[in-house]
Amino acid sequence: MKVAPAGILLVLAFALVVVEPTRAFTCIQVEACLTPCLTYLTGQQPAPTPACCDGVRRLENMGITPAERQFACNCVKHAAAHFPNLKDDAVSDLPRLCATPLPFPISLEFDCSK
């Protein structure tokens, strides 16, 4: 059986197609992690609640690969843009107060590609 050169090219073309990997989470899930933190982040409460810190821990565990961390970072940036009254000190202190270091800050200015 003889294989036509066009058939080989077609197989190679399919092999070279880059498919974006399926994400283990969505932006809605990322935002849901931080929703319990809004009262603290907007200055309505003096400290994050246990539910808030649970969400921060879930967020930390979501970003396993660099691509996942970048995706989660962009989701956080997008969510933060909807809340102009976030307190900078509260935002920067959140990971420390929850004893959960995040691989990226919760910030509109942070470059998630780094």
PDB file of C-alpha atoms in Angstrom:
ATOM      1  CA  MET A   1       0.000   0.000   0.000  1.00  0.00           C
ATOM      2  CA  LYS A   2       1.403   3.342  -1.045  1.00  0.00           C
ATOM      3  CA  VAL A   3       0.712   6.449   1.074  1.00  0.00           C
ATOM      4  CA  ALA A   4       0.210   9.672  -0.825  1.00  0.00           C
ATOM      5  CA  PRO A   5       2.523  12.577   0.114  1.00  0.00           C
ATOM      6  CA  ALA A   6      -0.548  14.747   0.740  1.00  0.00           C
ATOM      7  CA  GLY A   7      -1.737  12.233   3.343  1.00  0.00           C
ATOM      8  CA  ILE A   8       1.600  12.394   5.154  1.00  0.00           C
ATOM      9  CA  LEU A   9       1.496  16.186   5.150  1.00  0.00           C
ATOM     10  CA  LEU A  10      -2.010  16.111   6.557  1.00  0.00           C
ATOM     11  CA  VAL A  11      -0.950  13.815   9.407  1.00  0.00           C
ATOM     12  CA  LEU A  12       2.054  16.037  10.166  1.00  0.00           C
ATOM     13  CA  ALA A  13      -0.117  19.141  10.137  1.00  0.00           C
ATOM     14  CA  PHE A  14      -2.453  17.600  12.712  1.00  0.00           C
ATOM     15  CA  ALA A  15       0.524  16.556  14.832  1.00  0.00           C
ATOM     16  CA  LEU A  16       1.830  20.120  14.898  1.00  0.00           C
ATOM     17  CA  VAL A  17      -1.423  21.717  16.011  1.00  0.00           C
ATOM     18  CA  VAL A  18      -0.954  23.152  19.467  1.00  0.00           C
ATOM     19  CA  VAL A  19      -3.982  22.671  21.650  1.00  0.00           C
ATOM     20  CA  GLU A  20      -4.366  24.752  24.778  1.00  0.00           C
ATOM     21  CA  PRO A  21      -4.509  22.438  27.783  1.00  0.00           C
ATOM     22  CA  THR A  22      -7.770  22.166  29.665  1.00  0.00           C
ATOM     23  CA  ARG A  23      -7.741  24.247  32.806  1.00  0.00           C
ATOM     24  CA  ALA A  24      -8.469  22.578  36.101  1.00  0.00           C
ATOM     25  CA  PHE A  25     -10.408  25.671  37.196  1.00  0.00           C
ATOM     26  CA  THR A  26     -12.245  28.719  35.882  1.00  0.00           C
ATOM     27  CA  CYS A  27     -12.095  32.425  36.672  1.00  0.00           C
ATOM     28  CA  ILE A  28     -15.433  32.059  38.424  1.00  0.00           C
ATOM     29  CA  GLN A  29     -13.838  29.544  40.799  1.00  0.00           C
ATOM     30  CA  VAL A  30     -10.864  31.852  41.382  1.00  0.00           C
ATOM     31  CA  GLU A  31     -13.177  34.775  42.147  1.00  0.00           C
ATOM     32  CA  ALA A  32     -15.257  32.575  44.468  1.00  0.00           C
ATOM     33  CA  CYS A  33     -12.120  31.911  46.518  1.00  0.00           C
ATOM     34  CA  LEU A  34     -11.720  35.619  47.229  1.00  0.00           C
ATOM     35  CA  THR A  35     -15.385  36.600  47.621  1.00  0.00           C
ATOM     36  CA  PRO A  36     -15.338  35.945  51.402  1.00  0.00           C
ATOM     37  CA  CYS A  37     -12.412  38.396  51.612  1.00  0.00           C
ATOM     38  CA  LEU A  38     -14.233  41.418  50.188  1.00  0.00           C
ATOM     39  CA  THR A  39     -15.325  42.810  53.554  1.00  0.00           C
ATOM     40  CA  TYR A  40     -11.711  42.756  54.730  1.00  0.00           C
ATOM     41  CA  LEU A  41     -10.229  43.971  51.434  1.00  0.00           C
ATOM     42  CA  THR A  42     -12.599  46.951  51.335  1.00  0.00           C
ATOM     43  CA  GLY A  43     -11.927  47.922  54.956  1.00  0.00           C
ATOM     44  CA  GLN A  44     -15.296  46.847  56.370  1.00  0.00           C
ATOM     45  CA  GLN A  45     -13.626  44.320  58.700  1.00  0.00           C
ATOM     46  CA  PRO A  46     -10.308  44.694  60.533  1.00  0.00           C
ATOM     47  CA  ALA A  47      -9.084  41.173  59.708  1.00  0.00           C
ATOM     48  CA  PRO A  48      -9.791  38.410  57.202  1.00  0.00           C
ATOM     49  CA  THR A  49     -12.349  35.826  58.283  1.00  0.00           C
ATOM     50  CA  PRO A  50     -11.576  32.096  58.469  1.00  0.00           C
ATOM     51  CA  ALA A  51     -13.689  31.643  55.311  1.00  0.00           C
ATOM     52  CA  CYS A  52     -11.537  34.239  53.560  1.00  0.00           C
ATOM     53  CA  CYS A  53      -8.316  32.461  54.529  1.00  0.00           C
ATOM     54  CA  ASP A  54      -9.785  29.134  53.412  1.00  0.00           C
ATOM     55  CA  GLY A  55     -10.394  30.754  50.027  1.00  0.00           C
ATOM     56  CA  VAL A  56      -6.833  32.092  49.875  1.00  0.00           C
ATOM     57  CA  ARG A  57      -5.526  28.579  50.586  1.00  0.00           C
ATOM     58  CA  ARG A  58      -7.745  27.141  47.834  1.00  0.00           C
ATOM     59  CA  LEU A  59      -6.426  29.821  45.483  1.00  0.00           C
ATOM     60  CA  GLU A  60      -2.826  28.942  46.332  1.00  0.00           C
ATOM     61  CA  ASN A  61      -3.488  25.278  45.560  1.00  0.00           C
ATOM     62  CA  MET A  62      -5.066  26.059  42.183  1.00  0.00           C
ATOM     63  CA  GLY A  63      -1.906  27.346  40.523  1.00  0.00           C
ATOM     64  CA  ILE A  64       0.254  24.277  40.135  1.00  0.00           C
ATOM     65  CA  THR A  65       1.904  24.924  36.782  1.00  0.00           C
ATOM     66  CA  PRO A  66       3.249  28.284  35.573  1.00  0.00           C
ATOM     67  CA  ALA A  67       0.400  28.481  33.036  1.00  0.00           C
ATOM     68  CA  GLU A  68      -2.190  27.861  35.769  1.00  0.00           C
ATOM     69  CA  ARG A  69      -0.597  30.485  38.024  1.00  0.00           C
ATOM     70  CA  GLN A  70      -0.650  32.989  35.166  1.00  0.00           C
ATOM     71  CA  PHE A  71      -4.297  32.186  34.426  1.00  0.00           C
ATOM     72  CA  ALA A  72      -5.277  32.535  38.119  1.00  0.00           C
ATOM     73  CA  CYS A  73      -3.310  35.796  38.362  1.00  0.00           C
ATOM     74  CA  ASN A  74      -5.187  37.239  35.391  1.00  0.00           C
ATOM     75  CA  CYS A  75      -8.495  36.137  36.911  1.00  0.00           C
ATOM     76  CA  VAL A  76      -7.616  37.906  40.176  1.00  0.00           C
ATOM     77  CA  LYS A  77      -6.613  41.060  38.276  1.00  0.00           C
ATOM     78  CA  HIS A  78      -9.880  41.011  36.372  1.00  0.00           C
ATOM     79  CA  ALA A  79     -11.903  40.557  39.563  1.00  0.00           C
ATOM     80  CA  ALA A  80      -9.968  43.295  41.398  1.00  0.00           C
ATOM     81  CA  ALA A  81     -10.766  45.739  38.602  1.00  0.00           C
ATOM     82  CA  HIS A  82     -14.441  45.527  39.587  1.00  0.00           C
ATOM     83  CA  PHE A  83     -13.730  46.757  43.130  1.00  0.00           C
ATOM     84  CA  PRO A  84     -12.122  50.221  43.010  1.00  0.00           C
ATOM     85  CA  ASN A  85     -12.445  50.597  46.795  1.00  0.00           C
ATOM     86  CA  LEU A  86      -9.936  47.861  47.674  1.00  0.00           C
ATOM     87  CA  LYS A  87      -7.529  48.965  50.398  1.00  0.00           C
ATOM     88  CA  ASP A  88      -3.906  48.582  49.287  1.00  0.00           C
ATOM     89  CA  ASP A  89      -2.689  47.627  52.774  1.00  0.00           C
ATOM     90  CA  ALA A  90      -5.394  44.992  53.172  1.00  0.00           C
ATOM     91  CA  VAL A  91      -4.626  43.559  49.747  1.00  0.00           C
ATOM     92  CA  SER A  92      -0.890  43.311  50.384  1.00  0.00           C
ATOM     93  CA  ASP A  93      -1.357  41.919  53.921  1.00  0.00           C
ATOM     94  CA  LEU A  94      -3.914  39.245  52.998  1.00  0.00           C
ATOM     95  CA  PRO A  95      -1.514  36.374  52.163  1.00  0.00           C
ATOM     96  CA  ARG A  96       0.543  37.042  55.317  1.00  0.00           C
ATOM     97  CA  LEU A  97      -2.507  37.289  57.581  1.00  0.00           C
ATOM     98  CA  CYS A  98      -3.818  34.028  56.154  1.00  0.00           C
ATOM     99  CA  ALA A  99      -0.345  32.437  56.446  1.00  0.00           C
ATOM    100  CA  THR A 100      -0.628  31.480  52.781  1.00  0.00           C
ATOM    101  CA  PRO A 101       1.924  32.915  50.363  1.00  0.00           C
ATOM    102  CA  LEU A 102       0.508  33.411  46.890  1.00  0.00           C
ATOM    103  CA  PRO A 103       2.759  33.136  43.831  1.00  0.00           C
ATOM    104  CA  PHE A 104       1.443  36.537  42.694  1.00  0.00           C
ATOM    105  CA  PRO A 105       0.089  39.642  44.405  1.00  0.00           C
ATOM    106  CA  ILE A 106      -3.552  40.655  44.265  1.00  0.00           C
ATOM    107  CA  SER A 107      -2.986  43.805  42.259  1.00  0.00           C
ATOM    108  CA  LEU A 108      -4.148  45.597  39.134  1.00  0.00           C
ATOM    109  CA  GLU A 109      -0.577  46.617  38.300  1.00  0.00           C
ATOM    110  CA  PHE A 110       1.120  43.214  38.545  1.00  0.00           C
ATOM    111  CA  ASP A 111       2.339  41.702  35.269  1.00  0.00           C
ATOM    112  CA  CYS A 112       0.957  38.158  35.384  1.00  0.00           C
ATOM    113  CA  SER A 113       3.260  37.033  32.588  1.00  0.00           C
ATOM    114  CA  LYS A 114       6.296  37.205  34.900  1.00  0.00           C
TER     115      LYS A 114
END
